[in-house]
Amino acid sequence: DGGITQSPKYLFRKEGQNVTLSCEQNLNHDAMYWYRQDPGQGLRLIYYSQIVNDFQKGDIAEGYSVSREKKESFPLTVTSAQKNPTAFYLCASSPPWGVGQPQHFGDGTRLSIL
Amino acid sequence: AQTVTQSQPEMSVQEAETVTLSCTYDTSESDYYLFWYKQPPSRQMILVIRQEAYKQQNATENRFSVNFQKAAKSFSLKISDSQLGDAAMYFCAYRVGGGSQGNLIFGKGTKLSVKP
């Protein structure tokens, strides 16, 4: 079955540590996105990528980094510069044919501070 | 900048009854798309319904329908014959059309409870 796989489901970060969240899709989608969700908030865009080897900052990119070396993969690194990383992180993708197509989401990763 | 506002943080409905969730948005664009997503306790984001701004006809998907008022920039979701499985967070989202950017802008959500 086609879909988006995020791993791990739960992740803990120590002070000063970088951690990487994985996002893989087998939907053959060109565009991929990372969102952050805080309690009582909607989703906020961290980074997005329309094609391989290209990505753009979203609204809250500070303290995060991404790469897009393969169409299927869009990992997100939460760096030590992100002082408040505790949140639920969602990865999404969308097909290239028309911006009206809905985004498909993974099941998310919950990141907590130790 | 585009914004999406959901003015009802929480709503409650009796099973089998009808409930309407409100959403307003602000944009200067004429070509855009609107979505309602459902997020149950499992935290999955599930597409409920989609509306193209250039279509005057309101979208429907089984028990879910929208009331799209373009001039008023309003996009409410109506859930008919509510079921226990409808209990979830509901997010309204906006996406500008016509270009390469396809980012979704989300409202803060409405938590819907369904009473048996």
PDB file of C-alpha atoms in Angstrom:
ATOM      1  CA  ASP A   1       0.000   0.000   0.000  1.00  0.00           C
ATOM      2  CA  GLY A   2       1.203   3.509  -0.781  1.00  0.00           C
ATOM      3  CA  GLY A   3       1.711   5.928   2.054  1.00  0.00           C
ATOM      4  CA  ILE A   4       3.972   8.036   4.192  1.00  0.00           C
ATOM      5  CA  THR A   5       6.073   6.489   6.935  1.00  0.00           C
ATOM      6  CA  GLN A   6       7.421   8.563   9.769  1.00  0.00           C
ATOM      7  CA  SER A   7       9.855   7.197  12.295  1.00  0.00           C
ATOM      8  CA  PRO A   8      10.348   6.976  15.134  1.00  0.00           C
ATOM      9  CA  LYS A   9       6.913   7.404  16.651  1.00  0.00           C
ATOM     10  CA  TYR A  10       8.416   8.800  19.870  1.00  0.00           C
ATOM     11  CA  LEU A  11      11.767  10.540  20.225  1.00  0.00           C
ATOM     12  CA  PHE A  12      13.598  12.055  23.155  1.00  0.00           C
ATOM     13  CA  ARG A  13      16.257  14.701  22.914  1.00  0.00           C
ATOM     14  CA  LYS A  14      18.905  15.672  25.406  1.00  0.00           C
ATOM     15  CA  GLU A  15      20.157  19.210  25.818  1.00  0.00           C
ATOM     16  CA  GLY A  16      22.581  20.215  23.076  1.00  0.00           C
ATOM     17  CA  GLN A  17      21.749  17.221  20.928  1.00  0.00           C
ATOM     18  CA  ASN A  18      20.651  17.151  17.309  1.00  0.00           C
ATOM     19  CA  VAL A  19      18.001  14.590  16.401  1.00  0.00           C
ATOM     20  CA  THR A  20      16.688  13.534  13.011  1.00  0.00           C
ATOM     21  CA  LEU A  21      13.107  12.606  12.178  1.00  0.00           C
ATOM     22  CA  SER A  22      12.604  10.332   9.220  1.00  0.00           C
ATOM     23  CA  CYS A  23       9.925  10.707   6.542  1.00  0.00           C
ATOM     24  CA  GLU A  24       9.630   8.302   3.611  1.00  0.00           C
ATOM     25  CA  GLN A  25       6.893   8.153   0.979  1.00  0.00           C
ATOM     26  CA  ASN A  26       6.156   5.662  -1.796  1.00  0.00           C
ATOM     27  CA  LEU A  27       3.381   7.703  -3.410  1.00  0.00           C
ATOM     28  CA  ASN A  28       5.662   9.092  -6.129  1.00  0.00           C
ATOM     29  CA  HIS A  29       4.850  12.602  -4.916  1.00  0.00           C
ATOM     30  CA  ASP A  30       7.170  15.455  -5.832  1.00  0.00           C
ATOM     31  CA  ALA A  31       6.326  17.816  -3.001  1.00  0.00           C
ATOM     32  CA  MET A  32       6.989  17.083   0.670  1.00  0.00           C
ATOM     33  CA  TYR A  33       6.373  19.123   3.797  1.00  0.00           C
ATOM     34  CA  TRP A  34       7.191  19.244   7.493  1.00  0.00           C
ATOM     35  CA  TYR A  35       4.737  20.682   9.998  1.00  0.00           C
ATOM     36  CA  ARG A  36       4.924  21.264  13.714  1.00  0.00           C
ATOM     37  CA  GLN A  37       1.833  20.935  15.918  1.00  0.00           C
ATOM     38  CA  ASP A  38       1.659  22.338  19.455  1.00  0.00           C
ATOM     39  CA  PRO A  39      -1.252  21.819  21.871  1.00  0.00           C
ATOM     40  CA  GLY A  40      -4.164  24.063  21.009  1.00  0.00           C
ATOM     41  CA  GLN A  41      -2.519  25.125  17.786  1.00  0.00           C
ATOM     42  CA  GLY A  42      -2.975  24.287  14.180  1.00  0.00           C
ATOM     43  CA  LEU A  43      -0.140  22.989  12.067  1.00  0.00           C
ATOM     44  CA  ARG A  44       2.701  25.359  11.246  1.00  0.00           C
ATOM     45  CA  LEU A  45       4.990  24.845   8.271  1.00  0.00           C
ATOM     46  CA  ILE A  46       8.675  24.273   9.001  1.00  0.00           C
ATOM     47  CA  TYR A  47      10.141  23.405   5.586  1.00  0.00           C
ATOM     48  CA  TYR A  48       8.891  22.213   2.239  1.00  0.00           C
ATOM     49  CA  SER A  49      10.432  20.761  -0.900  1.00  0.00           C
ATOM     50  CA  GLN A  50       8.914  20.819  -4.372  1.00  0.00           C
ATOM     51  CA  ILE A  51      11.630  18.772  -6.070  1.00  0.00           C
ATOM     52  CA  VAL A  52      14.749  16.794  -5.246  1.00  0.00           C
ATOM     53  CA  ASN A  53      17.760  18.853  -4.112  1.00  0.00           C
ATOM     54  CA  ASP A  54      15.594  21.902  -3.464  1.00  0.00           C
ATOM     55  CA  PHE A  55      13.751  23.060  -0.363  1.00  0.00           C
ATOM     56  CA  GLN A  56      12.338  26.251   1.083  1.00  0.00           C
ATOM     57  CA  LYS A  57      11.876  27.629   4.585  1.00  0.00           C
ATOM     58  CA  GLY A  58       8.399  27.774   6.004  1.00  0.00           C
ATOM     59  CA  ASP A  59       7.093  30.008   8.764  1.00  0.00           C
ATOM     60  CA  ILE A  60       9.111  28.509  11.649  1.00  0.00           C
ATOM     61  CA  ALA A  61      12.354  27.180  10.106  1.00  0.00           C
ATOM     62  CA  GLU A  62      14.742  28.501  12.761  1.00  0.00           C
ATOM     63  CA  GLY A  63      16.459  25.664  14.614  1.00  0.00           C
ATOM     64  CA  TYR A  64      15.580  23.072  11.960  1.00  0.00           C
ATOM     65  CA  SER A  65      17.305  21.738   8.869  1.00  0.00           C
ATOM     66  CA  VAL A  66      16.269  19.388   6.057  1.00  0.00           C
ATOM     67  CA  SER A  67      17.664  17.590   3.037  1.00  0.00           C
ATOM     68  CA  ARG A  68      16.046  16.182  -0.085  1.00  0.00           C
ATOM     69  CA  GLU A  69      18.533  13.878  -1.768  1.00  0.00           C
ATOM     70  CA  LYS A  70      15.901  11.414  -2.929  1.00  0.00           C
ATOM     71  CA  LYS A  71      12.345  11.888  -4.081  1.00  0.00           C
ATOM     72  CA  GLU A  72      11.103   9.418  -1.493  1.00  0.00           C
ATOM     73  CA  SER A  73      12.844  10.878   1.542  1.00  0.00           C
ATOM     74  CA  PHE A  74      12.677  14.208   3.396  1.00  0.00           C
ATOM     75  CA  PRO A  75      14.378  13.970   6.809  1.00  0.00           C
ATOM     76  CA  LEU A  76      14.074  16.750   9.360  1.00  0.00           C
ATOM     77  CA  THR A  77      16.866  17.536  11.823  1.00  0.00           C
ATOM     78  CA  VAL A  78      15.981  19.347  15.018  1.00  0.00           C
ATOM     79  CA  THR A  79      19.157  21.117  16.031  1.00  0.00           C
ATOM     80  CA  SER A  80      20.315  22.286  19.431  1.00  0.00           C
ATOM     81  CA  ALA A  81      19.463  25.811  18.291  1.00  0.00           C
ATOM     82  CA  GLN A  82      15.759  24.927  18.570  1.00  0.00           C
ATOM     83  CA  LYS A  83      15.164  25.812  22.207  1.00  0.00           C
ATOM     84  CA  ASN A  84      11.610  24.554  22.440  1.00  0.00           C
ATOM     85  CA  PRO A  85      11.463  21.397  20.333  1.00  0.00           C
ATOM     86  CA  THR A  86       8.780  19.541  22.301  1.00  0.00           C
ATOM     87  CA  ALA A  87       5.932  19.090  19.825  1.00  0.00           C
ATOM     88  CA  PHE A  88       4.223  16.711  17.441  1.00  0.00           C
ATOM     89  CA  TYR A  89       5.814  16.672  13.999  1.00  0.00           C
ATOM     90  CA  LEU A  90       3.902  15.731  10.859  1.00  0.00           C
ATOM     91  CA  CYS A  91       5.304  15.020   7.425  1.00  0.00           C
ATOM     92  CA  ALA A  92       3.137  15.364   4.340  1.00  0.00           C
ATOM     93  CA  SER A  93       3.386  14.987   0.589  1.00  0.00           C
ATOM     94  CA  SER A  94       1.333  15.995  -2.418  1.00  0.00           C
ATOM     95  CA  PRO A  95       1.246  15.012  -6.092  1.00  0.00           C
ATOM     96  CA  PRO A  96       2.571  17.318  -8.812  1.00  0.00           C
ATOM     97  CA  TRP A  97      -0.625  17.591 -10.810  1.00  0.00           C
ATOM     98  CA  GLY A  98      -2.230  20.762  -9.558  1.00  0.00           C
ATOM     99  CA  VAL A  99      -1.917  22.577  -6.281  1.00  0.00           C
ATOM    100  CA  GLY A 100      -5.526  21.712  -5.496  1.00  0.00           C
ATOM    101  CA  GLN A 101      -4.618  18.160  -4.707  1.00  0.00           C
ATOM    102  CA  PRO A 102      -4.786  17.436  -0.970  1.00  0.00           C
ATOM    103  CA  GLN A 103      -1.738  16.679   1.059  1.00  0.00           C
ATOM    104  CA  HIS A 104      -1.309  13.187   2.469  1.00  0.00           C
ATOM    105  CA  PHE A 105       0.064  12.931   5.990  1.00  0.00           C
ATOM    106  CA  GLY A 106       2.175  10.468   7.930  1.00  0.00           C
ATOM    107  CA  ASP A 107       1.285   9.333  11.444  1.00  0.00           C
ATOM    108  CA  GLY A 108       3.656  11.791  13.105  1.00  0.00           C
ATOM    109  CA  THR A 109       6.568  11.805  15.542  1.00  0.00           C
ATOM    110  CA  ARG A 110       6.259  13.077  19.087  1.00  0.00           C
ATOM    111  CA  LEU A 111       9.464  14.740  20.243  1.00  0.00           C
ATOM    112  CA  SER A 112      10.141  15.385  23.911  1.00  0.00           C
ATOM    113  CA  ILE A 113      13.018  16.830  25.905  1.00  0.00           C
ATOM    114  CA  LEU A 114      14.774  14.677  28.485  1.00  0.00           C
TER     115      LEU A 114
ATOM    116  CA  ALA B   1      -0.656  37.265   4.377  1.00  0.00           C
ATOM    117  CA  GLN B   2      -3.341  34.665   4.295  1.00  0.00           C
ATOM    118  CA  THR B   3      -4.921  33.653   7.587  1.00  0.00           C
ATOM    119  CA  VAL B   4      -7.459  31.043   8.646  1.00  0.00           C
ATOM    120  CA  THR B   5      -9.657  31.507  11.708  1.00  0.00           C
ATOM    121  CA  GLN B   6     -11.723  28.894  13.507  1.00  0.00           C
ATOM    122  CA  SER B   7     -13.680  30.716  16.174  1.00  0.00           C
ATOM    123  CA  GLN B   8     -15.016  27.662  18.000  1.00  0.00           C
ATOM    124  CA  PRO B   9     -12.315  25.933  20.077  1.00  0.00           C
ATOM    125  CA  GLU B  10     -14.785  23.240  21.143  1.00  0.00           C
ATOM    126  CA  MET B  11     -18.153  21.989  19.956  1.00  0.00           C
ATOM    127  CA  SER B  12     -20.471  19.243  21.124  1.00  0.00           C
ATOM    128  CA  VAL B  13     -23.219  17.365  19.290  1.00  0.00           C
ATOM    129  CA  GLN B  14     -25.644  14.611  20.142  1.00  0.00           C
ATOM    130  CA  GLU B  15     -25.283  11.396  18.196  1.00  0.00           C
ATOM    131  CA  ALA B  16     -27.458  11.442  15.026  1.00  0.00           C
ATOM    132  CA  GLU B  17     -27.790  15.225  15.165  1.00  0.00           C
ATOM    133  CA  THR B  18     -26.258  17.840  12.859  1.00  0.00           C
ATOM    134  CA  VAL B  19     -23.423  20.184  13.728  1.00  0.00           C
ATOM    135  CA  THR B  20     -21.754  23.032  11.858  1.00  0.00           C
ATOM    136  CA  LEU B  21     -18.130  24.051  12.342  1.00  0.00           C
ATOM    137  CA  SER B  22     -17.144  27.564  11.334  1.00  0.00           C
ATOM    138  CA  CYS B  23     -14.126  28.760   9.395  1.00  0.00           C
ATOM    139  CA  THR B  24     -13.251  32.142   7.964  1.00  0.00           C
ATOM    140  CA  TYR B  25     -10.185  33.101   6.005  1.00  0.00           C
ATOM    141  CA  ASP B  26      -8.484  36.177   4.719  1.00  0.00           C
ATOM    142  CA  THR B  27      -6.882  36.366   1.302  1.00  0.00           C
ATOM    143  CA  SER B  28      -6.520  38.734  -1.625  1.00  0.00           C
ATOM    144  CA  GLU B  29      -6.226  35.818  -4.054  1.00  0.00           C
ATOM    145  CA  SER B  30      -9.063  34.765  -6.330  1.00  0.00           C
ATOM    146  CA  ASP B  31      -7.752  31.279  -7.076  1.00  0.00           C
ATOM    147  CA  TYR B  32      -7.379  29.036  -4.062  1.00  0.00           C
ATOM    148  CA  TYR B  33      -8.487  25.820  -2.411  1.00  0.00           C
ATOM    149  CA  LEU B  34     -10.029  25.104   0.943  1.00  0.00           C
ATOM    150  CA  PHE B  35      -9.903  21.888   2.922  1.00  0.00           C
ATOM    151  CA  TRP B  36     -11.272  20.362   6.084  1.00  0.00           C
ATOM    152  CA  TYR B  37      -9.050  17.818   7.802  1.00  0.00           C
ATOM    153  CA  LYS B  38     -10.018  15.552  10.694  1.00  0.00           C
ATOM    154  CA  GLN B  39      -7.508  14.565  13.370  1.00  0.00           C
ATOM    155  CA  PRO B  40      -8.793  11.783  15.679  1.00  0.00           C
ATOM    156  CA  PRO B  41      -6.994  10.865  18.916  1.00  0.00           C
ATOM    157  CA  SER B  42      -4.609   8.712  16.867  1.00  0.00           C
ATOM    158  CA  ARG B  43      -3.239  12.055  15.541  1.00  0.00           C
ATOM    159  CA  GLN B  44      -3.594  11.030  11.886  1.00  0.00           C
ATOM    160  CA  MET B  45      -4.619  13.878   9.575  1.00  0.00           C
ATOM    161  CA  ILE B  46      -7.477  12.709   7.385  1.00  0.00           C
ATOM    162  CA  LEU B  47      -8.908  14.730   4.516  1.00  0.00           C
ATOM    163  CA  VAL B  48     -12.641  15.225   4.966  1.00  0.00           C
ATOM    164  CA  ILE B  49     -13.588  17.488   2.083  1.00  0.00           C
ATOM    165  CA  ARG B  50     -12.135  19.912  -0.454  1.00  0.00           C
ATOM    166  CA  GLN B  51     -13.513  22.993  -2.208  1.00  0.00           C
ATOM    167  CA  GLU B  52     -12.162  24.841  -5.220  1.00  0.00           C
ATOM    168  CA  ALA B  53     -12.762  28.579  -4.960  1.00  0.00           C
ATOM    169  CA  TYR B  54     -13.764  28.884  -8.611  1.00  0.00           C
ATOM    170  CA  LYS B  55     -16.600  26.413  -8.122  1.00  0.00           C
ATOM    171  CA  GLN B  56     -19.814  27.914  -6.806  1.00  0.00           C
ATOM    172  CA  GLN B  57     -21.333  24.559  -5.969  1.00  0.00           C
ATOM    173  CA  ASN B  58     -20.733  23.458  -2.402  1.00  0.00           C
ATOM    174  CA  ALA B  59     -18.745  20.243  -2.014  1.00  0.00           C
ATOM    175  CA  THR B  60     -20.324  17.211  -0.361  1.00  0.00           C
ATOM    176  CA  GLU B  61     -18.921  13.881   0.775  1.00  0.00           C
ATOM    177  CA  ASN B  62     -21.565  11.578   2.192  1.00  0.00           C
ATOM    178  CA  ARG B  63     -22.556  13.056   5.597  1.00  0.00           C
ATOM    179  CA  PHE B  64     -20.143  15.969   5.236  1.00  0.00           C
ATOM    180  CA  SER B  65     -20.937  19.130   3.308  1.00  0.00           C
ATOM    181  CA  VAL B  66     -19.642  22.680   3.208  1.00  0.00           C
ATOM    182  CA  ASN B  67     -21.248  26.083   2.972  1.00  0.00           C
ATOM    183  CA  PHE B  68     -18.786  28.087   0.896  1.00  0.00           C
ATOM    184  CA  GLN B  69     -19.463  31.830   0.840  1.00  0.00           C
ATOM    185  CA  LYS B  70     -16.669  33.330  -1.263  1.00  0.00           C
ATOM    186  CA  ALA B  71     -17.642  36.974  -0.830  1.00  0.00           C
ATOM    187  CA  ALA B  72     -17.833  36.553   2.931  1.00  0.00           C
ATOM    188  CA  LYS B  73     -14.681  34.381   2.949  1.00  0.00           C
ATOM    189  CA  SER B  74     -16.487  31.745   4.956  1.00  0.00           C
ATOM    190  CA  PHE B  75     -16.128  27.974   4.697  1.00  0.00           C
ATOM    191  CA  SER B  76     -18.200  26.077   7.254  1.00  0.00           C
ATOM    192  CA  LEU B  77     -18.426  22.307   7.588  1.00  0.00           C
ATOM    193  CA  LYS B  78     -21.730  20.592   8.263  1.00  0.00           C
ATOM    194  CA  ILE B  79     -21.767  17.075   9.663  1.00  0.00           C
ATOM    195  CA  SER B  80     -25.125  15.343   9.390  1.00  0.00           C
ATOM    196  CA  ASP B  81     -26.244  12.259  11.334  1.00  0.00           C
ATOM    197  CA  SER B  82     -23.238  12.606  13.667  1.00  0.00           C
ATOM    198  CA  GLN B  83     -21.563   9.384  14.731  1.00  0.00           C
ATOM    199  CA  LEU B  84     -19.313   8.588  17.677  1.00  0.00           C
ATOM    200  CA  GLY B  85     -16.433   8.142  15.251  1.00  0.00           C
ATOM    201  CA  ASP B  86     -16.761  11.768  14.186  1.00  0.00           C
ATOM    202  CA  ALA B  87     -15.282  12.897  17.508  1.00  0.00           C
ATOM    203  CA  ALA B  88     -11.967  14.545  16.650  1.00  0.00           C
ATOM    204  CA  MET B  89     -10.142  17.804  16.071  1.00  0.00           C
ATOM    205  CA  TYR B  90     -11.222  19.440  12.831  1.00  0.00           C
ATOM    206  CA  PHE B  91      -8.891  21.780  10.996  1.00  0.00           C
ATOM    207  CA  CYS B  92      -9.798  24.181   8.244  1.00  0.00           C
ATOM    208  CA  ALA B  93      -6.982  24.840   5.771  1.00  0.00           C
ATOM    209  CA  TYR B  94      -6.310  27.166   2.851  1.00  0.00           C
ATOM    210  CA  ARG B  95      -3.996  26.753  -0.113  1.00  0.00           C
ATOM    211  CA  VAL B  96      -3.296  29.331  -2.786  1.00  0.00           C
ATOM    212  CA  GLY B  97      -3.682  28.086  -6.326  1.00  0.00           C
ATOM    213  CA  GLY B  98      -2.084  28.741  -9.686  1.00  0.00           C
ATOM    214  CA  GLY B  99       1.569  28.618  -8.697  1.00  0.00           C
ATOM    215  CA  SER B 100       4.244  26.212  -7.607  1.00  0.00           C
ATOM    216  CA  GLN B 101       3.782  26.816  -3.909  1.00  0.00           C
ATOM    217  CA  GLY B 102       1.218  24.539  -2.386  1.00  0.00           C
ATOM    218  CA  ASN B 103       1.599  25.190   1.295  1.00  0.00           C
ATOM    219  CA  LEU B 104      -1.387  24.703   3.530  1.00  0.00           C
ATOM    220  CA  ILE B 105      -2.298  27.371   6.055  1.00  0.00           C
ATOM    221  CA  PHE B 106      -4.234  25.916   8.968  1.00  0.00           C
ATOM    222  CA  GLY B 107      -6.656  27.275  11.509  1.00  0.00           C
ATOM    223  CA  LYS B 108      -6.185  26.369  15.164  1.00  0.00           C
ATOM    224  CA  GLY B 109      -8.832  23.705  15.079  1.00  0.00           C
ATOM    225  CA  THR B 110     -12.193  22.846  16.646  1.00  0.00           C
ATOM    226  CA  LYS B 111     -12.483  19.933  19.021  1.00  0.00           C
ATOM    227  CA  LEU B 112     -15.728  18.083  18.333  1.00  0.00           C
ATOM    228  CA  SER B 113     -17.275  15.829  20.966  1.00  0.00           C
ATOM    229  CA  VAL B 114     -20.129  13.460  20.117  1.00  0.00           C
ATOM    230  CA  LYS B 115     -22.481  12.469  22.933  1.00  0.00           C
ATOM    231  CA  PRO B 116     -24.201   9.052  22.802  1.00  0.00           C
TER     232      PRO B 116
END
